[in-house]
CSV table of C-alpha atoms and ligand atoms in Angstrom, one decimal:
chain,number,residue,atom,x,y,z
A,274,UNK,CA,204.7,-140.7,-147.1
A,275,UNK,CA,202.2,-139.3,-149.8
A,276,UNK,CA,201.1,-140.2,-153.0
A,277,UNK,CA,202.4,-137.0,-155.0
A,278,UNK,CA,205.8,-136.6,-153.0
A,279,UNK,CA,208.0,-134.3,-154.6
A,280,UNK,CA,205.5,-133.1,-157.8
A,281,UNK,CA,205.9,-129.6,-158.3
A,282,UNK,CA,202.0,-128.1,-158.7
A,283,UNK,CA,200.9,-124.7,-160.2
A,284,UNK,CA,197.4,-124.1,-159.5
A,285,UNK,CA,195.6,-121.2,-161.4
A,286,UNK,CA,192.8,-120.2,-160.0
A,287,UNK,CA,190.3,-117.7,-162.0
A,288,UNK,CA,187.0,-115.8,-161.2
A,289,UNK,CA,184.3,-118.1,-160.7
A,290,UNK,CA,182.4,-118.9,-157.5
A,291,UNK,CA,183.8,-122.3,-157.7
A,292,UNK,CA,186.6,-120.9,-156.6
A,293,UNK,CA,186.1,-121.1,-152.9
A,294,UNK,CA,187.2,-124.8,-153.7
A,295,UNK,CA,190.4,-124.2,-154.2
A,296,UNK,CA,190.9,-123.8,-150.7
A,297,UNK,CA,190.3,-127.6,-150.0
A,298,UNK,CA,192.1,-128.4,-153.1
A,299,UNK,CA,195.5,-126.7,-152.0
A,300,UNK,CA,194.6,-128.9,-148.5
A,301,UNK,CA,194.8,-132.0,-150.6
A,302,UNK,CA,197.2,-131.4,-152.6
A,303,UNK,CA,199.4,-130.3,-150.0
A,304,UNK,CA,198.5,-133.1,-147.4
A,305,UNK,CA,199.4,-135.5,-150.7
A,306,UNK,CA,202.9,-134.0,-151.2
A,307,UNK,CA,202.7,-131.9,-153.7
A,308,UNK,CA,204.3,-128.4,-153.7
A,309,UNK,CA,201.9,-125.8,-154.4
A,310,UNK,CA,201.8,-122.3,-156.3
A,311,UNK,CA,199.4,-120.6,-156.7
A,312,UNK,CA,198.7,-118.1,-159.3
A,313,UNK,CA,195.7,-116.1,-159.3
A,314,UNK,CA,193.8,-113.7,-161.8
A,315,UNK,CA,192.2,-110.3,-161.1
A,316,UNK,CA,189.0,-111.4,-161.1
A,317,UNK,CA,189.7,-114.7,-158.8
A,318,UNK,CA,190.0,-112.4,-155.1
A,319,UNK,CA,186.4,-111.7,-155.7
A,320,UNK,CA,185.3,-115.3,-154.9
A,321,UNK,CA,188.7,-116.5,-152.5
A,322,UNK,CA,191.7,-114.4,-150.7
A,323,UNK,CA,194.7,-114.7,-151.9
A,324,UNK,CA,195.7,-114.9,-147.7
A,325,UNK,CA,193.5,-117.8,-147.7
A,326,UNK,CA,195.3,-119.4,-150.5
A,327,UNK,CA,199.0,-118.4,-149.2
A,328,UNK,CA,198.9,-119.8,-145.9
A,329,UNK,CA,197.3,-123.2,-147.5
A,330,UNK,CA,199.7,-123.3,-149.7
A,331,UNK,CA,202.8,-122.3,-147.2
A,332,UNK,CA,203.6,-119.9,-150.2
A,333,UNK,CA,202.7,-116.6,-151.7
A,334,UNK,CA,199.5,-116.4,-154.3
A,335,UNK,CA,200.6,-114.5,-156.9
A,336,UNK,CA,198.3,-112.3,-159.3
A,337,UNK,CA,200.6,-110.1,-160.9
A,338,UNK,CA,203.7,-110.0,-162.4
A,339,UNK,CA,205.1,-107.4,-159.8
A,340,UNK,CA,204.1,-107.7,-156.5
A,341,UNK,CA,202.8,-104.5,-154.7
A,342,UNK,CA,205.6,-102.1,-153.7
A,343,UNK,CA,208.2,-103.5,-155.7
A,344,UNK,CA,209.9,-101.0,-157.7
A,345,UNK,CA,211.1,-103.3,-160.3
A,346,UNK,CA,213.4,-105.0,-158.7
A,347,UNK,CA,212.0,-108.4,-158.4
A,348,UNK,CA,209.4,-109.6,-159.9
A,349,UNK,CA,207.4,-112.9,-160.3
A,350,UNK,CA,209.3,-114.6,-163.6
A,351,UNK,CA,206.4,-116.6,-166.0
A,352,UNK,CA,208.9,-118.6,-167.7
A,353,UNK,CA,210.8,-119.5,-164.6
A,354,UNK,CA,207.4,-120.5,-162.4
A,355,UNK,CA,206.1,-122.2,-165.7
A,356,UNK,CA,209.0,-124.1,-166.0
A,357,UNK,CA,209.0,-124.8,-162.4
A,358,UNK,CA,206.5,-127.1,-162.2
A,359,UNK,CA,205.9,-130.5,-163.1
A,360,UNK,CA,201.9,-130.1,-163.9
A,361,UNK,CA,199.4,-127.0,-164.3
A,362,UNK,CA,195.8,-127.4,-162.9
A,363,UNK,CA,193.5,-124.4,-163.9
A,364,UNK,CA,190.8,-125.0,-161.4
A,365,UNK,CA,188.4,-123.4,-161.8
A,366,UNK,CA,188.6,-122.4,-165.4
A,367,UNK,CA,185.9,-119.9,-166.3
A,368,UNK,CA,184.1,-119.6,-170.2
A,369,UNK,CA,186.5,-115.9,-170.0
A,370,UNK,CA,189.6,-117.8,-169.0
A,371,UNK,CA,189.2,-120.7,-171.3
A,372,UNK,CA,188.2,-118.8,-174.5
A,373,UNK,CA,191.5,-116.8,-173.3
A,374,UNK,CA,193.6,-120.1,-173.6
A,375,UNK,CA,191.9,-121.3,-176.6
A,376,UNK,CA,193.7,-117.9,-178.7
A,377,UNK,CA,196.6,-117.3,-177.1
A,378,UNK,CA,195.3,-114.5,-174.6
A,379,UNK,CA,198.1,-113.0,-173.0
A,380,UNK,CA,196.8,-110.2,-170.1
A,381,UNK,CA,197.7,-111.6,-167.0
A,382,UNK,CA,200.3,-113.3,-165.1
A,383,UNK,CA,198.3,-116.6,-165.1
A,384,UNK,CA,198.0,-116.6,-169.1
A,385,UNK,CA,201.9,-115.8,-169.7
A,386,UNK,CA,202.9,-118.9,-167.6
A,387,UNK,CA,200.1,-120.9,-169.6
A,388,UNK,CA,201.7,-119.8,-172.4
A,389,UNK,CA,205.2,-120.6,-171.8
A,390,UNK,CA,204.3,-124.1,-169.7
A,391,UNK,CA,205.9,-127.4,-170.8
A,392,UNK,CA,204.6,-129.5,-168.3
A,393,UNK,CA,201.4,-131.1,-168.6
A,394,UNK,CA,198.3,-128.8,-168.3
A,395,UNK,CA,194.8,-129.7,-166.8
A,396,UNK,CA,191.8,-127.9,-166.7
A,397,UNK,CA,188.4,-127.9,-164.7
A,398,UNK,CA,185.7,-125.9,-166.2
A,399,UNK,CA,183.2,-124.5,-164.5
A,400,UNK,CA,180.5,-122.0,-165.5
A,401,UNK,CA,176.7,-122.2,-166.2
A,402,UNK,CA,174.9,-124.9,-167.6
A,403,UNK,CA,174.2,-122.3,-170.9
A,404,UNK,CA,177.5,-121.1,-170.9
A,405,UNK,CA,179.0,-125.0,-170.5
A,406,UNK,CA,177.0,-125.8,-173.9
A,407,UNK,CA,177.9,-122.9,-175.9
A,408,UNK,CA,179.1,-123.8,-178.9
A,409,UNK,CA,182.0,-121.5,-178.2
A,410,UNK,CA,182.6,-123.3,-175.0
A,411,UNK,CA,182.9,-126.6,-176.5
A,412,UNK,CA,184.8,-125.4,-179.2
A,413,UNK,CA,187.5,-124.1,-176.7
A,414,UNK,CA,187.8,-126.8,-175.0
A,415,UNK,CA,188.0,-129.0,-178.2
A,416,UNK,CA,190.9,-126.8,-179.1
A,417,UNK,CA,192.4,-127.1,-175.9
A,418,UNK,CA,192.5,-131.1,-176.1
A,419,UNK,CA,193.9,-130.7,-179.7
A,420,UNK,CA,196.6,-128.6,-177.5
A,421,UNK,CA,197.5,-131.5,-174.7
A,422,UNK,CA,195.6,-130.5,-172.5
A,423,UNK,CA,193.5,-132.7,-170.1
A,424,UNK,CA,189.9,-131.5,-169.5
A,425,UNK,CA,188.3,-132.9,-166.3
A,426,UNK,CA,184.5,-132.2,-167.2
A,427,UNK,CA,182.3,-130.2,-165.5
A,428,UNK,CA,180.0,-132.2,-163.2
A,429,UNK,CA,176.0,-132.3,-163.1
A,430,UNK,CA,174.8,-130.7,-160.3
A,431,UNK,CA,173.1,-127.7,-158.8
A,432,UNK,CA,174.9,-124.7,-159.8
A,433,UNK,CA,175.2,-121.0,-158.1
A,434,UNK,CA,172.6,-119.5,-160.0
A,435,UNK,CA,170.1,-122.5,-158.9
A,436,UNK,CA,169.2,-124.5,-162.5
A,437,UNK,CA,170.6,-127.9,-162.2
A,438,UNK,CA,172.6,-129.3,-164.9
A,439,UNK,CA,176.1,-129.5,-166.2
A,440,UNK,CA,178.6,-126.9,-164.9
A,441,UNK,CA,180.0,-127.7,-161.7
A,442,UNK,CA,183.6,-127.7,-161.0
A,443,UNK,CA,185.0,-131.5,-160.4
A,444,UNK,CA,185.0,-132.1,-156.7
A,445,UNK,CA,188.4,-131.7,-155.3
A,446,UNK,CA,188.9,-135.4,-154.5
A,447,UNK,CA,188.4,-136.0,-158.4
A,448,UNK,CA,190.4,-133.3,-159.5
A,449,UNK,CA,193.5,-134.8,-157.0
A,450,UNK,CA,192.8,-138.4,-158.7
A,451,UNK,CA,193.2,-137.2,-162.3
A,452,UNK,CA,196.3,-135.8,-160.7
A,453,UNK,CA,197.1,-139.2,-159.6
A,454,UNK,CA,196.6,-141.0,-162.4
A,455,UNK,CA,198.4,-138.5,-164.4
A,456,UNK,CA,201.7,-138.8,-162.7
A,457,UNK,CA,201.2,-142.5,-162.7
A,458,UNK,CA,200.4,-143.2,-166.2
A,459,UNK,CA,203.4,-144.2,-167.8
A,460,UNK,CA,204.9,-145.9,-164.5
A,461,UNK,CA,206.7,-149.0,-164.9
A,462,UNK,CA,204.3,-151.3,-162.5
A,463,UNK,CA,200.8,-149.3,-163.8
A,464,UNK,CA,199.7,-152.7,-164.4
A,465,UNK,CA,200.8,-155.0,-161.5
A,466,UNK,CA,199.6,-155.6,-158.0
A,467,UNK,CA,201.9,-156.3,-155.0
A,468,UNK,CA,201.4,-157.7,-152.0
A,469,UNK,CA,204.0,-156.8,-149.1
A,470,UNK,CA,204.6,-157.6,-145.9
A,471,UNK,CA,205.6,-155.9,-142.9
A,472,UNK,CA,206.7,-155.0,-139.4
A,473,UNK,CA,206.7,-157.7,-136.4
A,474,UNK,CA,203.9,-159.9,-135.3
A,475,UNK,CA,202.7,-160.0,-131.6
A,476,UNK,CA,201.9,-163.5,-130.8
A,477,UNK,CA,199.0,-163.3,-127.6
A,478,UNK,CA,199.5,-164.9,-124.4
A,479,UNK,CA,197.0,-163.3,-122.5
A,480,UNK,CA,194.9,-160.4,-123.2
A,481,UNK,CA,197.6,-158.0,-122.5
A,482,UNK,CA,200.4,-159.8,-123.4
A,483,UNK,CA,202.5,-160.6,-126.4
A,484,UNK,CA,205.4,-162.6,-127.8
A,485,UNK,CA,207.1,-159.5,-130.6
A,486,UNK,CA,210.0,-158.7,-131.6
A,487,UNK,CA,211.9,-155.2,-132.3
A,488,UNK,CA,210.8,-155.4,-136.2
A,489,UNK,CA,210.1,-151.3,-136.8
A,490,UNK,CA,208.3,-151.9,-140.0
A,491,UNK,CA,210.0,-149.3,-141.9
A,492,UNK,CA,211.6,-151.4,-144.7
A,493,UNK,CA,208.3,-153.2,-145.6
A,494,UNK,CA,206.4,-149.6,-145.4
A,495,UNK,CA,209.4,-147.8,-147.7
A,496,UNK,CA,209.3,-151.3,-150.2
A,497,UNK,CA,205.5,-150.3,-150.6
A,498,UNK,CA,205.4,-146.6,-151.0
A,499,UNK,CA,208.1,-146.8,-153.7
A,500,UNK,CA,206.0,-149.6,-155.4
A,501,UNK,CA,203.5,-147.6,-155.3
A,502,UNK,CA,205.1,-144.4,-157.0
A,503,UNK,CA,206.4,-146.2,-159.5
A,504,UNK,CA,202.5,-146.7,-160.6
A,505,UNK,CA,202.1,-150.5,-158.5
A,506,UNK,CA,198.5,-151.1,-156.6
A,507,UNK,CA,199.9,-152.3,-153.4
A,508,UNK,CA,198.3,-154.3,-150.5
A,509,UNK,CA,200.3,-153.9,-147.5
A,510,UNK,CA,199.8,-156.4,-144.8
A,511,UNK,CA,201.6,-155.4,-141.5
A,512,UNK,CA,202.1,-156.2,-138.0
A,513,UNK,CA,202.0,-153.5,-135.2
A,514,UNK,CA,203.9,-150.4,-136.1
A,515,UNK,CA,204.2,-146.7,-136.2
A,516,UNK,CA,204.8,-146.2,-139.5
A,517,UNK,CA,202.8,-144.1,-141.6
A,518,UNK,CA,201.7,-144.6,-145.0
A,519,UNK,CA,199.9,-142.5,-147.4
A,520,UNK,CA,199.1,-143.1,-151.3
A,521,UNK,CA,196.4,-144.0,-153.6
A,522,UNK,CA,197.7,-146.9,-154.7
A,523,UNK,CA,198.3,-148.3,-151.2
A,524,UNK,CA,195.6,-150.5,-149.6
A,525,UNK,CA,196.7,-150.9,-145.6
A,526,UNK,CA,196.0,-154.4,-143.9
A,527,UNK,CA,196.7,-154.2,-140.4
A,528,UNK,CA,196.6,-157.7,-138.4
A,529,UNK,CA,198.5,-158.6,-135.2
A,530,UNK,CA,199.3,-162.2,-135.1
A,531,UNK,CA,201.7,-164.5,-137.4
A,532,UNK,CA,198.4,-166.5,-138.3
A,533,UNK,CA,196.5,-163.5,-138.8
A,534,UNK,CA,199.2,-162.4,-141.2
A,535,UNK,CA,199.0,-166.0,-143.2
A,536,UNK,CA,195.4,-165.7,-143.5
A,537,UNK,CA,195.3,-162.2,-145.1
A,538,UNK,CA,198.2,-162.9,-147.3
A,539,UNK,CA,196.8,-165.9,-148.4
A,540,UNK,CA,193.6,-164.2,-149.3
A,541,UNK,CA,195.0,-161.5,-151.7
A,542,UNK,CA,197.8,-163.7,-152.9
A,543,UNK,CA,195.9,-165.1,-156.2
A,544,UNK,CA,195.1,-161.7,-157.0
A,545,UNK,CA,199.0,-160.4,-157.3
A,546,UNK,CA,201.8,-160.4,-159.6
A,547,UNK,CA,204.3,-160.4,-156.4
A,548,UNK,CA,205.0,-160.6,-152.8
A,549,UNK,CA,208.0,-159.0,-151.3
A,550,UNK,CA,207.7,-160.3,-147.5
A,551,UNK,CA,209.6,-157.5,-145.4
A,552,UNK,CA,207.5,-158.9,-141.7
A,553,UNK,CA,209.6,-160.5,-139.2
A,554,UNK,CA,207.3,-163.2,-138.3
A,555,UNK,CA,207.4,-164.7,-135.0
A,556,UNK,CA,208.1,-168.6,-135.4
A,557,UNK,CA,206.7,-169.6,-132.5
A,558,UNK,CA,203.1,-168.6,-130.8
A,559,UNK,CA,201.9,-169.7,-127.0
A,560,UNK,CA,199.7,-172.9,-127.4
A,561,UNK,CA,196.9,-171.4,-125.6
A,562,UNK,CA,196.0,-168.1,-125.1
A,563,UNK,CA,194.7,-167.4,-121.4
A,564,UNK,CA,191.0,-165.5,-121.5
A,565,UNK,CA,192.1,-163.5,-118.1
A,566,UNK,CA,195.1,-162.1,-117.5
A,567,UNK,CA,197.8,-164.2,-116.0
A,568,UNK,CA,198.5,-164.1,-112.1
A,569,UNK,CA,202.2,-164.2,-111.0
A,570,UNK,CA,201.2,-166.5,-108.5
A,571,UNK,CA,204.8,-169.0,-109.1
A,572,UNK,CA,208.6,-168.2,-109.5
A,573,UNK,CA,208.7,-170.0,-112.6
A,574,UNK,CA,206.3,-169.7,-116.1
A,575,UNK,CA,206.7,-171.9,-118.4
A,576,UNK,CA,204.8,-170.8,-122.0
A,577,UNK,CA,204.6,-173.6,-124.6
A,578,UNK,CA,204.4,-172.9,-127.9
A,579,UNK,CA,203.1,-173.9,-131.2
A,580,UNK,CA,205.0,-173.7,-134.7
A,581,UNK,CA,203.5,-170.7,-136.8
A,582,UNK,CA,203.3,-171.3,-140.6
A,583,UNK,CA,205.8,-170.1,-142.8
A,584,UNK,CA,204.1,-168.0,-145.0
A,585,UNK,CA,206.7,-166.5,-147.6
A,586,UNK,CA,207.2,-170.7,-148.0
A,587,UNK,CA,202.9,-171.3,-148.1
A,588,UNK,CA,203.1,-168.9,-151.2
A,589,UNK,CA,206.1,-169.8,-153.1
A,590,UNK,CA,204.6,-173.7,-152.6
A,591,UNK,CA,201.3,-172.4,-154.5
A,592,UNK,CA,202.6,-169.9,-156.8
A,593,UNK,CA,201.6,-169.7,-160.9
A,594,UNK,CA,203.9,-166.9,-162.2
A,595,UNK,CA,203.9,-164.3,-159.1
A,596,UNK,CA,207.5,-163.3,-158.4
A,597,UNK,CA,208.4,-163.8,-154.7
A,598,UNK,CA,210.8,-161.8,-153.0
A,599,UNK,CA,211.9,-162.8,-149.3
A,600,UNK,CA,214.5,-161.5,-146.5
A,601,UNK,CA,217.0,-163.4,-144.6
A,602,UNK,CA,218.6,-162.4,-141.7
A,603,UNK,CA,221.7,-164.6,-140.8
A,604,UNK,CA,224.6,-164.6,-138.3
A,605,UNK,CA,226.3,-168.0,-139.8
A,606,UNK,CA,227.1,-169.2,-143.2
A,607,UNK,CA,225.3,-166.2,-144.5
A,608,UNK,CA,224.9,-167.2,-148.1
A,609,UNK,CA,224.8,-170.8,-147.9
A,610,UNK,CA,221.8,-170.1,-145.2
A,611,UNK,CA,220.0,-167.4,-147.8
A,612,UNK,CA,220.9,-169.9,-150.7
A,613,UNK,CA,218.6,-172.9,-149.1
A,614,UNK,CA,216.0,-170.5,-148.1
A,615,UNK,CA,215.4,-169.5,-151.8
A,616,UNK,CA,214.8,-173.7,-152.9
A,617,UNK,CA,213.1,-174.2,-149.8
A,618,UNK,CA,210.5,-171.3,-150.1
A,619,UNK,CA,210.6,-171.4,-153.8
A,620,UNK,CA,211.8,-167.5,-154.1
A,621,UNK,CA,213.2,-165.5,-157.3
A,622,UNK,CA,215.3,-163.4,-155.0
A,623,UNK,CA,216.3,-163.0,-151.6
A,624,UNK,CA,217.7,-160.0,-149.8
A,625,UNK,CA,220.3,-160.6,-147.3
A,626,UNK,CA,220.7,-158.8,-144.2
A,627,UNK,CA,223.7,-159.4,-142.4
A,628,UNK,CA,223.7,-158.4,-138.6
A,629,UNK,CA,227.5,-158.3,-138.2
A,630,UNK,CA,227.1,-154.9,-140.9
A,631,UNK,CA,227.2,-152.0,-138.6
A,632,UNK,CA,224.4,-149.9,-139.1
A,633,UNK,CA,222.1,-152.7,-141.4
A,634,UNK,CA,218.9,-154.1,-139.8
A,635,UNK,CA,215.9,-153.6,-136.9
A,636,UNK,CA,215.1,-149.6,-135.9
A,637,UNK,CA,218.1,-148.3,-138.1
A,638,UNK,CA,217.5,-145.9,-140.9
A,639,UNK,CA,220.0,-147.4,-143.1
A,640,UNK,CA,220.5,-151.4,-144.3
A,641,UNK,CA,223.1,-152.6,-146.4
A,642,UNK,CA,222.1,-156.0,-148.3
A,643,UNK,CA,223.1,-158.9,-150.5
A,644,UNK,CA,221.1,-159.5,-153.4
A,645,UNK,CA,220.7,-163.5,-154.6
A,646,UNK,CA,218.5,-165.1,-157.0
A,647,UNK,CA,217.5,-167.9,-158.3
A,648,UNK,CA,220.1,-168.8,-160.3
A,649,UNK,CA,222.5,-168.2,-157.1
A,650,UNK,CA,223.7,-165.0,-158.5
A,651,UNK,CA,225.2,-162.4,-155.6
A,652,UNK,CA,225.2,-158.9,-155.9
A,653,UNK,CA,226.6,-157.0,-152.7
A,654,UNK,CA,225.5,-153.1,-152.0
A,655,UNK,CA,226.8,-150.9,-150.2
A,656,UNK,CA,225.1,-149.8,-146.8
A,657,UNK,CA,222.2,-147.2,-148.1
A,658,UNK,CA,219.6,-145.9,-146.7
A,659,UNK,CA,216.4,-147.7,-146.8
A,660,UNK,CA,214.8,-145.8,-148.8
A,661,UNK,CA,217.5,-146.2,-151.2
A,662,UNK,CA,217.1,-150.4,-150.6
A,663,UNK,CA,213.7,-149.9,-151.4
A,664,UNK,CA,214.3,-148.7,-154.6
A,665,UNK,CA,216.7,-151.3,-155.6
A,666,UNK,CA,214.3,-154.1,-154.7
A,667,UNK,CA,211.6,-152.7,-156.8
A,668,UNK,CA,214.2,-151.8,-159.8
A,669,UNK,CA,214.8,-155.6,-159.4
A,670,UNK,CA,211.0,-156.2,-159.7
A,671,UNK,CA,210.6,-153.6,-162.9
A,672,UNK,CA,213.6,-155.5,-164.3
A,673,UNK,CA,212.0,-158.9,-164.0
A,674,UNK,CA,208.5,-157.2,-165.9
A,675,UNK,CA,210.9,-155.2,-169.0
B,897,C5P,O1,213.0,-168.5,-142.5
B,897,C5P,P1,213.2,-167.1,-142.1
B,897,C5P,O2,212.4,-166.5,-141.0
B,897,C5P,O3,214.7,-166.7,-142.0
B,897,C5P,O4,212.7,-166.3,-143.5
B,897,C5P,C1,212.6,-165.0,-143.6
B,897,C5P,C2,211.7,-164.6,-144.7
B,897,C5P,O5,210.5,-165.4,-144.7
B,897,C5P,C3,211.2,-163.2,-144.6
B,897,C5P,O6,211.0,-162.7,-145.9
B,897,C5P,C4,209.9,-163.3,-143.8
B,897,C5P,O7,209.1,-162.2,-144.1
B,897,C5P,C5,209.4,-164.6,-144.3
B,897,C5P,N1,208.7,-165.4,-143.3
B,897,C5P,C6,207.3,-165.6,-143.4
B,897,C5P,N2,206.6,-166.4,-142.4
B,897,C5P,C7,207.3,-166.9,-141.4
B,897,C5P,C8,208.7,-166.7,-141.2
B,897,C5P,C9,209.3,-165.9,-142.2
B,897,C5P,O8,206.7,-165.2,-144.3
B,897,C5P,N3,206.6,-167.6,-140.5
């Protein structure tokens, strides 16, 4: 899962030595999600291959608007790739290519799709520190800000030529956050902070092993990526798993114990707007934990155990105005159960997860749920993926913010 899943990229890349950047700025862009086009200019293969910039990419570079040995047949459409995309980067844009832009320019492939893009447009100058000062420099890229357009400033630095000053490409890594931020700009949770739970927790009994449960932590870690791309800064505590997560706006907490988990919950908690708590948290952990590992030395072993805190019920019993969303899982007198959980934990909603639904619940793609709230209000869905649940427990959360 990755922070610009989906987002439809065209990189232009003109002739500049900071060009050989690009190839590390397909890698991120790529590793983040994003599909990636590349469109070159003439003078752009001096500085980086298009090869190189295909295989990063996983897709043709293109340069021209017919490709070599076509006979008119096919040929690379700037309207269709300009309105293909759901953001332009020129990076990096040289004085030539900017004062190009600036007056409408229209004499290569990478200028007609500039020409006829709708999607936002962003732009990374680089050049030398004499040419980045130019009046007509800064005029250009005046005008192109009165266009739309995003500039992401040239950076101080030494350049090619060997003065130091202003005129370095952005890094890549900047360039990809601008990206970021772009795409999350006018999300509905840009200005709220979640703190999630997830997966099991493995309870110690000696030093190799563990009370756990079957918890896969793929609910909690689908809850926090879609938080997260609908513009949410996201602290996601979780037990042992193998899930993967990916995104800017996702700060990973791993811990392995039920009391561990309490302790690092507790300690972001005052700093969120809400908790959704996806873990399946062991109730019980062994009263001692044995420093060596345990000999099977009798026919019987006995472990006693301690109560763990409850710590969806710790927050709800300190919380100001933080929305609190919890998870029940019930074989009996399902809504009566997920009703008294919601008073006794002080929740806004709970999701209910009914083990007699075939397909719902641990190491299954899909879950289907029942929605209450604190007024006792039910809403049934239909079994979904979770992906899909995920998206319907944050809609909740946007909801409760509109
Ligand atoms: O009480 P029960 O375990 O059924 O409640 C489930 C909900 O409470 C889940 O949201 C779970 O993450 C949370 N919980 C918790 N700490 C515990 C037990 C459950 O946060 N010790």
């Amino acid at each position: 899962m990755t922070s610009l899943g989906g987002k439809k990229i065209i990189l232009g890349v003109t002739g500049g030595i900071a060009a050989y950047k690009t190839a590390h700025l397909v890698r991120l862009l790529i590793k983040a999600g994003a599909e990636v086009q590349v469109i070159m200019t003439p003078a752009s293969h001096q500085f980086v291959t298009p090869y190189t910039l295909a295989t990063l990419s996983k897709k043709p570079a293109y340069t021209n608007f017919f490709n070599a040995g076509d006979q008119g047949g096919t040929w690379n459409n700037h309207v269709d790739l300009a309105l293909w995309a759901d953001l332009m980067i020129i990076a990096p844009a040289t004085a030539n290519t900017l004062a190009k832009m600036a007056n409408g320019y229209c004499d290569n492939l990478l200028m007609a799709i500039y020409l006829s893009a709708k999607c936002p447009v962003m732009v990374a100058p680089a050049m030398d520190l004499d040419m980045y000062v130019h009046p007509t420099t800064e005029r250009n890229l005046s005008l192109l800000e009165s266009f739309g357009n995003i500039i992401i400033p040239a950076e101080d630095g030494e350049l090619a030529s060997g003065l130091i000053g202003k005129g370095r490409m952005a890094e890549p890594e900047t360039i990809v956050t601008s990206v970021t931020n772009l795409f999350n700009a006018n999300l509905p949770l840009k200005e709220k902070k979640l703190l999630i739970t997830a997966g099991p927790t493995y309870e110690p009994i000696d030093p190799v092993r563990f009370i756990g449960n079957h918890s896969s932590g793929k609910m909690g870690f689908d809850i926090a990526f879609e938080a997260a791309k609908q513009g949410a800064k996201v602290i996601l505590v979780t037990g042992p798993t193998n899930q993967k997560i990916s995104h800017a706006n996702v700060e990973v907490v791993h811990v392995m114990s039920a009391l561990e988990m309490y302790n690092a919950c507790h300690k972001y908690f005052g700093n969120v707007d809400a908790v959704i708590a996806a873990a399946a948290v062991a109730d019980y952990r062994p009263k001692t934990v044995a420093t060596e590992k345990i000999k099977k030395n009798s026919e019987e072993f006995i472990i006693e155990m301690d109560k763990n805190p409850d710590i969806l019920a710790s927050l709800g019993a300190i919380k100001n105005n933080q929305f609190l969303v919890g998870f029940a899982l019930e074989t009996q007198n399902e809504i009566e159960n997920a009703k008294a959980k919601i008073t006794k934990k002080n929740l806004d909603l709970i999701v209910l997860n009914s083990l007699k639904d075939e397909g719902a619940g641990f190491g299954k793609p899909t879950n289907k749920v029942t929605f209450i709230d604190r007024k006792f209000n039910i809403e049934p869905l239909e079994l979904k993926p979770k992906e899909a649940v995920a998206k319907d427990i944050i809609d909740k959360i946007i909801k409760h913010y509109e």
